[in-house]
C-alpha positions as a printed Julia matrix, in Angstrom:
371×3 Matrix{Float64}:
 -158.87   -6.75  -119.24
 -157.34   -9.99  -120.48
 -155.72  -12.41  -118.11
 -152.36  -11.73  -119.74
 -152.72   -7.99  -119.21
 -153.75   -8.49  -115.57
 -150.77  -10.76  -114.88
 -148.51   -8.23  -116.62
 -149.92   -5.41  -114.49
 -149.28   -7.33  -111.25
 -145.8    -8.55  -112.21
 -144.78   -5.17  -113.67
 -145.71   -3.45  -110.43
 -143.51   -5.85  -108.48
 -140.62   -5.47  -110.93
 -140.85   -1.66  -110.91
 -141.11   -1.55  -107.11
 -138.18   -3.93  -106.65
 -135.96   -1.99  -109.06
 -136.87    1.28  -107.34
 -136.1     0.06  -103.82
 -132.94   -1.78  -104.84
 -131.68    1.4   -106.49
 -132.12    3.19  -103.16
 -130.43    0.38  -101.22
 -127.47   -0.18  -103.56
 -126.76    3.54  -103.95
 -126.98    4.04  -100.2
 -124.59    1.17   -99.57
 -122.09    2.43  -102.16
 -122.34    5.91  -100.63
 -121.37    4.52   -97.23
 -124.81    4.72   -95.65
 -126.08    1.97   -93.39
 -129.2     0.21   -94.7
 -131.5    -0.81   -91.86
 -134.54   -2.23   -93.65
 -135.82   -2.93   -97.16
 -139.58   -3.36   -97.65
 -141.06   -4.43  -100.98
 -144.84   -4.79  -101.11
 -147.41   -4.39   -98.38
 -149.34   -6.81   -96.16
 -149.91   -9.67   -95.97
 -146.21  -10.37   -95.49
 -144.9   -13.35   -97.47
 -141.27  -13.37   -96.42
 -139.18  -11.72   -93.73
 -135.46  -12.35   -93.17
 -132.2   -10.63   -92.26
 -129.09  -10.39   -94.44
 -125.98   -8.17   -94.27
 -127.29   -6.41   -91.12
 -130.47   -5.48   -93.02
 -134.04   -6.58   -92.33
 -135.76   -7.53   -95.6
 -139.53   -7.81   -95.88
 -141.57   -8.86   -98.92
 -145.34   -8.43   -99.02
 -148.0    -9.83  -101.3
 -149.37   -6.57  -102.73
 -147.06   -4.37  -104.87
 -148.62   -1.16  -103.61
 -145.74    0.33  -101.65
 -142.2    -0.08  -100.43
 -139.38    1.67   -98.68
 -135.73    1.6    -97.66
 -134.83    2.82   -94.17
 -131.4     3.94   -92.99
 -129.68    3.74   -89.65
 -129.1     7.26   -88.41
 -125.68    8.29   -89.75
 -122.92    9.45   -87.4
 -120.76   10.92   -90.17
 -121.54   13.91   -92.46
 -124.24   12.57   -94.75
 -126.18   15.28   -96.62
 -124.71   14.59  -100.07
 -124.83   10.86   -99.53
 -128.47   10.98   -98.48
 -129.33   13.14  -101.5
 -127.79   10.51  -103.78
 -129.64    7.78  -101.88
 -133.03    9.5   -102.3
 -132.46   10.45  -105.97
 -131.52    6.88  -106.97
 -135.11    5.59  -106.89
 -136.63    8.16  -109.3
 -133.59    7.87  -111.59
 -134.15    4.13  -111.79
 -137.84    4.78  -112.57
 -136.8     6.98  -115.51
 -134.3     4.43  -116.8
 -136.84    1.61  -116.64
 -139.45    3.84  -118.29
 -137.08    4.51  -121.2
 -136.33    0.8   -121.55
 -140.05   -0.01  -121.73
 -140.59    2.69  -124.38
 -137.73    1.26  -126.42
 -139.13   -2.28  -126.1
 -142.53   -1.08  -127.32
 -141.03    0.58  -130.37
 -139.25   -2.66  -131.2
 -142.39   -4.81  -130.88
 -145.27   -2.5   -131.87
 -146.61   -5.04  -134.37
 -146.63   -7.92  -131.86
 -150.0    -8.02  -130.07
 -148.81  -10.32  -127.3
 -145.83   -8.09  -126.56
 -148.07   -5.02  -126.52
 -150.48   -6.76  -124.12
 -147.55   -7.3   -121.76
 -145.72   -4.0   -122.21
 -148.66   -1.58  -122.12
 -149.67   -2.41  -118.49
 -145.99   -2.24  -117.54
 -145.75    1.22  -119.07
 -148.85    2.39  -117.19
 -147.37    1.1   -113.93
 -144.11    2.89  -114.62
 -145.86    6.2   -115.28
 -147.61    5.82  -111.92
 -144.25    5.08  -110.25
 -142.74    8.23  -111.75
 -145.64   10.38  -110.6
 -145.59    8.98  -107.05
 -141.82    9.55  -106.8
 -141.64   13.01  -108.33
 -144.78   14.57  -106.88
 -144.0    16.14  -103.45
 -146.58   14.56  -101.16
 -147.11   12.07   -98.34
 -148.43    8.53   -98.56
 -149.59    6.08   -95.91
 -147.72    2.77   -95.89
 -147.07    0.27   -93.08
 -149.11    2.41   -90.7
 -146.78    5.38   -91.23
 -147.1     8.71   -93.04
 -144.11    8.72   -95.36
 -142.83   11.45   -97.73
 -142.37   10.84  -101.43
 -138.83   10.82  -102.79
 -139.14   14.36  -104.14
 -140.44   15.69  -100.82
 -137.68   13.84   -98.95
 -135.07   15.26  -101.34
 -136.4    18.78  -100.83
 -136.3    18.42   -97.03
 -132.66   17.32   -97.09
 -131.77   20.34   -99.25
 -133.39   22.67   -96.72
 -131.59   21.24   -93.67
 -129.64   23.94   -91.85
 -127.41   21.45   -90.03
 -126.45   17.89   -90.77
 -128.31   15.73   -88.18
 -125.28   13.43   -88.08
 -123.58   15.94   -85.78
 -126.43   15.72   -83.27
 -126.54   11.91   -83.43
 -122.77   11.67   -82.92
 -122.85   13.97   -79.88
 -125.71   11.95   -78.36
 -123.8     8.73   -78.95
 -120.59   10.1    -77.43
 -122.54   11.2    -74.34
 -123.62    7.58   -73.98
 -119.98    6.41   -74.12
 -118.38    9.24   -72.14
 -118.89    7.61   -68.74
 -116.53    4.76   -69.54
 -113.22    5.95   -71.01
 -112.92    9.52   -72.28
 -109.38    9.05   -73.61
 -110.5     6.34   -76.03
 -113.57    8.38   -76.95
 -111.47   11.19   -78.42
 -109.9     8.79   -80.93
 -113.05    6.84   -81.78
 -113.92    6.78   -85.49
 -117.58    5.75   -85.93
 -118.1     2.61   -88.01
 -121.18    1.09   -89.58
 -121.58   -0.91   -86.39
 -121.42    2.33   -84.4
 -124.3     3.71   -86.45
 -126.38    0.61   -85.84
 -125.77    0.74   -82.08
 -126.4     4.49   -81.88
 -129.66    4.05   -83.77
 -130.79    1.34   -81.35
 -130.05    3.56   -78.35
 -131.79    6.59   -79.82
 -134.79    4.54   -80.89
 -135.19    3.21   -77.35
 -134.81    6.71   -75.93
 -137.41    8.25   -78.27
 -139.92    5.4    -78.19
 -140.6     4.08   -74.69
 -143.01    1.46   -76.1
 -140.37   -0.26   -78.21
 -140.07   -4.02   -77.69
 -137.35   -4.47   -75.05
 -136.58   -8.02   -76.19
 -135.97   -6.85   -79.77
 -133.81   -4.02   -78.44
 -131.66   -6.42   -76.42
 -131.32   -8.92   -79.26
 -130.23   -6.16   -81.63
 -127.47   -5.08   -79.22
 -126.32   -8.66   -78.61
 -125.91   -9.14   -82.37
 -123.41   -6.28   -82.52
 -120.97   -7.63   -79.92
 -117.89   -8.99   -81.63
 -118.74   -7.49   -85.04
 -116.05   -4.84   -85.37
 -117.04   -2.4    -82.65
 -114.34   -0.67   -80.63
 -113.64   -2.04   -77.12
 -115.2     1.11   -75.66
 -118.47    0.52   -77.55
 -118.6    -3.15   -76.57
 -118.08   -2.28   -72.92
 -120.9     0.3    -73.05
 -123.26   -2.28   -74.57
 -122.37   -4.97   -72.03
 -122.71   -2.65   -69.05
 -126.09   -1.47   -70.36
 -127.28   -5.05   -70.85
 -126.3    -5.93   -67.27
 -128.24   -2.94   -65.96
 -131.21   -3.97   -68.11
 -131.04   -7.52   -66.72
 -131.04   -6.2    -63.17
 -134.07   -3.99   -63.84
 -136.06   -6.66   -65.7
 -135.36  -10.11   -64.25
 -135.54  -12.82   -65.42
 -134.0   -12.12   -68.8
 -133.65  -14.16   -71.98
 -129.86  -13.72   -72.01
 -129.29  -14.64   -68.34
 -126.87  -17.44   -69.28
 -124.72  -15.03   -71.31
 -124.27  -12.4    -68.6
 -121.36  -14.18   -66.94
 -119.35  -14.41   -70.17
 -120.29  -10.87   -71.23
 -119.3    -9.25   -67.92
 -116.02  -11.21   -67.89
 -115.35   -9.99   -71.46
 -115.9    -6.39   -70.36
 -113.39   -6.77   -67.53
 -110.88   -8.24   -70.0
 -111.31   -5.26   -72.34
 -110.9    -2.66   -69.57
 -109.44   -4.35   -66.47
 -108.85   -1.03   -64.68
 -112.33    0.42   -65.2
 -113.94    0.35   -61.76
 -117.49    0.79   -63.07
 -117.27   -2.57   -64.82
 -116.17   -4.29   -61.63
 -119.41   -3.24   -59.98
 -121.42   -4.59   -62.92
 -119.48   -7.85   -62.9
 -120.05   -8.16   -59.16
 -123.8    -7.72   -59.71
 -123.78  -10.63   -62.16
 -121.82  -12.82   -59.76
 -124.13  -11.9    -56.86
 -127.22  -12.79   -58.95
 -125.6   -16.14   -59.72
 -125.01  -16.82   -56.01
 -121.22  -16.46   -56.27
 -121.26  -14.11   -53.29
 -117.64  -14.34   -52.17
 -116.3   -13.43   -55.62
 -118.82  -10.6    -55.8
 -117.8    -9.16   -52.41
 -114.12   -9.28   -53.33
 -114.75   -7.51   -56.64
 -116.91   -4.85   -55.01
 -113.94   -3.81   -52.9
 -112.32   -2.62   -56.17
 -115.46   -1.05   -57.69
 -116.35    2.6    -58.4
 -117.34    4.6    -55.33
 -116.44    8.16   -56.35
 -119.67    8.98   -58.23
 -122.77    9.0    -56.05
 -124.89    6.9    -58.41
 -122.22    4.18   -58.76
 -121.65    4.17   -55.01
 -125.37    3.63   -54.41
 -125.67    0.78   -56.92
 -122.52   -0.98   -55.76
 -123.74   -0.81   -52.16
 -127.0    -2.42   -53.35
 -125.04   -5.14   -55.17
 -123.14   -5.7    -51.95
 -126.49   -6.23   -50.24
 -127.36   -8.89   -52.82
 -124.04  -10.68   -52.29
 -124.43  -10.55   -48.51
 -127.91  -12.02   -48.81
 -126.62  -14.99   -50.83
 -123.88  -15.41   -48.24
 -126.6   -15.91   -45.58
 -126.02  -12.54   -43.89
 -129.6   -11.21   -44.12
 -129.27   -8.46   -41.53
 -126.11   -7.1    -43.12
 -127.84   -7.25   -46.52
 -130.77   -5.16   -45.29
 -128.46   -2.63   -43.69
 -126.47   -2.33   -46.94
 -129.63   -1.8    -48.97
 -130.85    0.9    -46.59
 -127.46    2.56   -46.93
 -127.7     2.46   -50.74
 -131.05    4.31   -50.53
 -129.52    7.0    -48.33
 -126.68    7.45   -50.81
 -129.05    7.63   -53.76
 -130.93   10.52   -52.16
 -127.84   12.63   -52.84
 -128.23   12.09   -56.6
 -131.54   13.73   -57.51
 -131.16   13.52   -61.36
 -130.78    9.73   -61.19
 -133.27    9.15   -58.39
 -136.0     7.48   -60.45
 -133.63    5.29   -62.44
 -131.69    4.21   -59.36
 -134.85    3.65   -57.34
 -136.06    1.07   -59.88
 -132.83   -0.91   -59.54
 -132.8    -0.78   -55.73
 -136.39   -1.99   -55.63
 -135.47   -4.97   -57.8
 -132.58   -5.82   -55.46
 -135.0    -5.48   -52.53
 -137.37   -7.99   -54.13
 -134.51  -10.46   -54.63
 -133.43  -10.32   -50.98
 -136.96  -10.16   -49.62
 -136.63   -6.72   -48.09
 -138.44   -3.51   -48.99
 -136.33   -0.44   -48.19
 -137.93    2.79   -47.0
 -138.37    4.84   -50.19
 -139.87    8.28   -50.3
 -141.67    9.24   -53.49
 -138.99   11.82   -54.23
 -135.56   12.71   -52.89
 -135.67   15.2    -50.03
 -136.03   18.87   -50.93
 -133.34   21.32   -49.77
 -134.1    22.82   -46.36
 -136.11   26.05   -46.47
 -134.23   29.22   -45.66
 -130.88   27.84   -46.68
 -128.93   30.51   -48.58
 -126.8    29.52   -51.52
 -123.29   30.84   -51.64
 -122.43   33.16   -54.52
């Protein structure tokens, strides 16, 4: 193989791959889908950057690529079908263009040396797109476009309905009235995807998860969604101190209070931030207005009170408050493990280890339940 033909083969593969993936991405964007990542080429990675809320990765070898979506929260079957079909359609268009170019330059040896490898590459692209199979790229087993298209056609229900319900469950604890009027945006889809990814993959990088959520604050989300993010970030900071966004917690928690000044849950979170910062008097005053109706909130706010009392120099009162928070948490069996982690962290910060049992107490034997 001549050097010219080899260079043509390499460059043609990159051109064909780029056109294919851009067709997916542009069609998806025009169809209202949210593009999460574009990958062109495989390792070693030459370039990685972020633009228009999309991670873009370019590798050295033109042996594979892909375009990933954020999980949609709006009906998406037809849009996803158009998104998947765009790549193979672009392959066909580029194939026809190459055929036409060859017919126009069949007597030119140099042109043929360039176009023939490009045509071979394009035939391979068409086969890989249209043959229903799996391929291994980026350490994943990924379906071809035809197989992906076929799977979407066979879906009994649009998964967007499930994703939207899961997302609304996440928001429901804050303000149900605003939830009923919430229209999911592209930002909503990005946030929902981040939450679901963390829920499904416990090994996901927590730092990357936090940074992704921080990027979304102030980018067109509804007040309800921003408050849910901020409250979750505060809980995360309490469970995993110290945190890389420690300096931002004060401003974030104050922003949440500004968005929903009457939401008692946020006052407890804000008090936790103030207590961690040593502003104990402000924290104690805010905790007087916090949420105490739900058992889980009552337990956490009592623990935050312990933290504020500790910083105020009232160690005995702090220990008593933390013991009380453990007793309250025992009443909330579904949230026992989650709450126990937080109370243990508070205990470490005040230098006191409360008396935890491995599990909440079982109901007494012989107790009859009322019908």
